[in-house]
Tab-separated table of C-alpha atoms and ligand atoms in Angstrom:
chain	number	residue	atom	x	y	z
A	1	MET	CA	0.024	-0.066	0.024
A	2	ARG	CA	1.486	3.314	-0.996
A	3	ILE	CA	2.144	5.898	1.687
A	4	GLU	CA	2.282	9.626	0.868
A	5	ILE	CA	4.069	11.830	3.264
A	6	ARG	CA	2.951	15.448	2.992
A	7	ASP	CA	2.570	18.627	5.020
A	8	GLU	CA	-0.224	18.788	7.525
A	9	ARG	CA	-3.096	21.121	6.434
A	10	PRO	CA	-5.604	22.902	8.669
A	11	ALA	CA	-8.344	20.533	7.367
A	12	ASP	CA	-6.288	17.683	8.864
A	13	TYR	CA	-6.066	19.010	12.430
A	14	SER	CA	-8.934	17.186	14.064
A	15	LYS	CA	-8.048	13.919	12.368
A	16	VAL	CA	-4.434	14.281	13.387
A	17	ASP	CA	-5.420	15.067	16.955
A	18	ASP	CA	-7.570	11.810	17.030
A	19	LEU	CA	-4.675	9.857	15.569
A	20	ILE	CA	-2.213	11.191	18.126
A	21	GLN	CA	-4.630	10.447	21.009
A	22	ALA	CA	-5.172	6.873	19.714
A	23	ALA	CA	-1.397	6.220	19.322
A	24	PHE	CA	-0.581	7.557	22.841
A	25	ASN	CA	-3.798	6.607	24.579
A	26	GLY	CA	-4.146	10.093	25.989
A	27	ASN	CA	-4.390	13.674	24.926
A	28	ALA	CA	-1.183	15.272	26.293
A	29	GLN	CA	0.727	14.960	22.955
A	30	ALA	CA	-2.192	16.225	20.897
A	31	GLN	CA	-2.284	19.325	23.204
A	32	ILE	CA	1.394	19.890	22.484
A	33	VAL	CA	0.758	19.802	18.703
A	34	THR	CA	-2.138	22.205	19.173
A	35	ALA	CA	0.218	24.557	21.070
A	36	LEU	CA	2.850	24.293	18.333
A	37	ARG	CA	0.267	25.163	15.686
A	38	GLU	CA	-0.738	28.246	17.690
A	39	SER	CA	2.837	29.321	18.309
A	40	ASP	CA	4.500	31.898	16.123
A	41	GLU	CA	7.694	29.850	15.905
A	42	ARG	CA	8.458	27.665	13.034
A	43	TYR	CA	7.739	24.011	13.193
A	44	ILE	CA	7.308	21.146	10.787
A	45	SER	CA	4.171	18.967	10.850
A	46	LEU	CA	3.956	16.092	8.373
A	47	VAL	CA	1.259	13.393	7.937
A	48	ALA	CA	1.337	9.994	6.298
A	49	GLU	CA	-1.646	9.353	4.100
A	50	GLN	CA	-2.710	5.954	2.760
A	51	ASP	CA	-5.638	5.662	0.406
A	52	GLY	CA	-7.015	8.913	1.617
A	53	LEU	CA	-6.744	8.082	5.299
A	54	LEU	CA	-4.299	9.672	7.707
A	55	VAL	CA	-2.299	6.934	9.337
A	56	GLY	CA	0.725	8.805	10.812
A	57	HIS	CA	2.006	12.169	11.949
A	58	ILE	CA	5.350	13.650	12.958
A	59	CYS	CA	6.358	17.015	14.309
A	60	PHE	CA	9.601	18.982	14.644
A	61	SER	CA	10.044	22.151	16.686
A	62	PRO	CA	12.977	24.411	17.566
A	63	ILE	CA	15.211	23.858	20.573
A	64	GLU	CA	17.491	26.280	22.392
A	65	PHE	CA	21.079	25.767	23.624
A	66	GLU	CA	21.238	27.328	27.067
A	67	GLU	CA	24.934	28.141	26.423
A	68	GLY	CA	23.636	30.382	23.603
A	69	PHE	CA	25.260	28.564	20.647
A	70	ASN	CA	24.019	29.960	17.404
A	71	HIS	CA	23.011	26.613	16.051
A	72	GLN	CA	19.791	25.571	14.326
A	73	GLY	CA	18.622	22.465	16.268
A	74	CYS	CA	15.138	20.972	16.527
A	75	GLN	CA	13.282	18.316	18.415
A	76	LEU	CA	11.364	15.437	16.838
A	77	SER	CA	8.213	15.048	18.895
A	78	PRO	CA	5.654	13.685	18.852
A	79	ILE	CA	5.485	10.863	16.294
A	80	SER	CA	2.406	8.758	16.021
A	81	VAL	CA	1.142	5.980	13.861
A	82	SER	CA	-2.389	4.612	14.038
A	83	PRO	CA	-2.403	1.569	16.311
A	84	ILE	CA	-3.702	-0.754	13.636
A	85	GLU	CA	-0.979	0.368	11.142
A	86	GLN	CA	2.004	0.156	13.490
A	87	GLY	CA	4.906	-2.098	12.651
A	88	LYS	CA	4.540	-1.581	8.853
A	89	GLY	CA	7.338	0.893	8.323
A	90	ILE	CA	5.158	4.023	8.416
A	91	GLY	CA	7.034	5.507	11.443
A	92	GLY	CA	10.346	4.940	9.637
A	93	GLU	CA	8.993	6.681	6.476
A	94	LEU	CA	7.908	9.653	8.562
A	95	ILE	CA	11.206	9.926	10.293
A	96	ASN	CA	13.261	9.648	7.095
A	97	ALA	CA	11.077	12.200	5.280
A	98	GLY	CA	11.074	14.453	8.302
A	99	LEU	CA	14.867	14.487	8.592
A	100	GLU	CA	15.077	15.376	4.907
A	101	ARG	CA	12.640	18.228	5.370
A	102	CYS	CA	14.609	19.487	8.439
A	103	LYS	CA	17.735	19.683	6.312
A	104	ILE	CA	15.828	21.559	3.569
A	105	VAL	CA	14.548	24.259	5.974
A	106	GLY	CA	17.990	24.680	7.584
A	107	TRP	CA	17.888	22.816	10.790
A	108	ASN	CA	21.174	20.971	11.093
A	109	SER	CA	20.627	18.708	14.094
A	110	VAL	CA	17.610	16.899	15.485
A	111	PHE	CA	17.075	15.847	19.100
A	112	LEU	CA	14.492	13.588	20.703
A	113	LEU	CA	13.564	11.775	23.836
A	114	GLY	CA	12.724	8.122	23.100
A	115	ASN	CA	13.689	4.517	23.068
A	116	PRO	CA	17.237	4.129	21.616
A	117	ALA	CA	16.233	0.637	20.432
A	118	TYR	CA	14.047	2.281	17.820
A	119	TYR	CA	15.770	5.580	17.051
A	120	SER	CA	19.337	4.250	16.647
A	121	ARG	CA	18.394	2.721	13.292
A	122	PHE	CA	17.911	6.233	11.965
A	123	GLY	CA	21.377	7.332	13.124
A	124	PHE	CA	20.321	8.785	16.482
A	125	MET	CA	23.017	8.643	19.208
A	126	PHE	CA	23.183	9.384	22.934
A	127	ALA	CA	23.412	13.157	23.484
A	128	SER	CA	25.019	12.782	26.892
A	129	GLU	CA	28.062	11.347	25.114
A	130	MET	CA	28.418	14.798	23.419
A	131	GLY	CA	28.027	16.592	26.752
A	132	LEU	CA	24.507	17.666	25.803
A	133	HIS	CA	21.748	17.282	28.427
A	134	CYS	CA	18.158	18.110	29.262
A	135	ASP	CA	16.294	17.285	32.476
A	136	GLY	CA	18.539	14.831	34.368
A	137	SER	CA	16.045	12.031	34.695
A	138	LEU	CA	15.354	12.053	30.974
A	139	ASP	CA	18.975	12.258	29.948
A	140	PRO	CA	19.276	8.492	29.158
A	141	TYR	CA	16.625	8.992	26.494
A	142	LEU	CA	18.003	12.156	24.955
A	143	GLN	CA	19.361	11.371	21.503
A	144	TYR	CA	20.556	13.431	18.567
A	145	VAL	CA	21.432	13.124	14.879
A	146	GLU	CA	23.550	15.581	13.003
A	147	LEU	CA	22.206	16.658	9.584
A	148	GLU	CA	25.520	18.280	8.884
A	149	SER	CA	28.520	16.160	9.975
A	150	GLY	CA	30.414	17.601	13.036
A	151	ILE	CA	27.961	20.452	13.512
A	152	LEU	CA	27.611	19.680	17.248
A	153	ASN	CA	31.349	19.233	17.876
A	154	ASP	CA	31.658	22.453	19.870
A	155	CYS	CA	28.235	22.350	21.548
A	156	TYR	CA	27.696	21.289	25.138
A	157	GLY	CA	25.428	21.934	28.110
A	158	LEU	CA	21.714	22.007	28.536
A	159	ILE	CA	19.214	22.122	25.753
A	160	SER	CA	15.628	23.239	26.268
A	161	PHE	CA	12.542	22.273	24.264
A	162	HIS	CA	9.849	24.541	22.892
A	163	SER	CA	7.556	25.956	25.567
A	164	ALA	CA	4.691	23.871	24.141
A	165	PHE	CA	6.278	20.925	25.929
A	166	ASN	CA	6.009	22.715	29.264
A	167	PRO	CA	2.403	23.735	29.482
A	168	PRO	CA	1.509	25.740	32.611
A	169	ASP	CA	-0.142	23.709	35.363
A	170	THR	CA	-3.844	23.810	35.156
B	1	COA	C1	6.734	4.498	17.715
B	1	COA	C2	5.920	4.545	16.456
B	1	COA	C3	5.774	5.919	15.869
B	1	COA	C4	6.692	3.662	15.426
B	1	COA	O1	5.998	3.620	14.230
B	1	COA	P1	5.849	2.272	13.438
B	1	COA	O2	5.228	2.625	12.082
B	1	COA	O3	5.050	1.322	14.273
B	1	COA	O4	7.335	1.784	13.306
B	1	COA	P2	8.055	1.077	12.116
B	1	COA	O5	7.080	0.101	11.484
B	1	COA	O6	8.723	2.010	11.246
B	1	COA	O7	9.165	0.223	12.913
B	1	COA	C5	8.739	-0.877	13.618
B	1	COA	C6	9.908	-1.346	14.581
B	1	COA	O8	10.064	-0.337	15.524
B	1	COA	C7	9.974	-0.990	16.839
B	1	COA	N1	9.324	-0.031	17.710
B	1	COA	C8	8.230	0.630	17.572
B	1	COA	N2	7.924	1.385	18.689
B	1	COA	C9	8.964	1.235	19.475
B	1	COA	C10	9.268	1.727	20.813
B	1	COA	N3	8.519	2.568	21.443
B	1	COA	N4	10.430	1.300	21.398
B	1	COA	C11	11.230	0.470	20.750
B	1	COA	N5	11.007	-0.087	19.498
B	1	COA	C12	9.848	0.293	18.953
B	1	COA	C13	9.168	-2.232	16.563
B	1	COA	O9	9.452	-3.257	17.512
B	1	COA	C14	9.684	-2.651	15.191
B	1	COA	O10	10.927	-3.247	15.371
B	1	COA	P3	11.588	-4.291	14.291
B	1	COA	O11	11.678	-3.539	12.960
B	1	COA	O12	12.903	-4.625	14.805
B	1	COA	O13	10.522	-5.369	14.194
B	1	COA	C15	4.556	3.887	16.700
B	1	COA	O14	4.760	2.591	17.216
B	1	COA	C16	3.657	4.700	17.646
B	1	COA	O15	2.939	5.534	17.193
B	1	COA	N6	3.653	4.360	18.909
B	1	COA	C17	2.823	5.020	19.889
B	1	COA	C18	3.317	6.421	20.151
B	1	COA	C19	4.735	6.531	20.595
B	1	COA	O16	5.174	5.765	21.476
B	1	COA	N7	5.481	7.446	19.950
B	1	COA	C20	6.872	7.554	20.167
B	1	COA	C21	7.254	8.223	21.481
B	1	COA	S1	9.000	8.350	21.603
């Protein structure tokens, strides 16, 4: 079955939100994506479409280096595939297409928090080995991939994610 990866459109929003909630079995990640859409900062939001149905979604948003490095990094999060379509390579297609898009728009490294057993196959490596950190308890899950070889050689310290990932307590 052919998968088309394309930009998310406003007409997709509610379907994407449903898809994210189904994949994560909760609405926290869909709320993050809503906040990113409403933000005035750039982000990338792609969907995977199969026979007219949305079966996957991936988002990339800017990160900051607390040491102030003038470096264009982003975070991959969230990524979601419809539960009944998981394990068929759709997540991999979204990641590969997303990394290509990040390069095109000028981001030169991508970070994420996730299971290394999955993300290492796309070239992601442990950020702590480069001296890059986030919240201490999440550090073992923080991974990066360079889209330009050696671009992170001189970077170190804390990175922070888009404010959409830290919604105020309600
Ligand atoms: C994670 C997710 C996006 C992967 O998409 P997918 O289309 O199912 O993945 P693919 O078909 O490309 O790859 C399947 C492989 O990834 C592995 N995999 C999937 N999710 C994994 C996870 N969370 N941890 C480790 N491995 C995982 C599968 O075991 C399978 O491994 P194999 O190729 O060795 O058999 C999808 O499973 C999903 O939406 N999960 C729920 C939401 C979620 O956890 N998102 C990621 C948060 S970091």
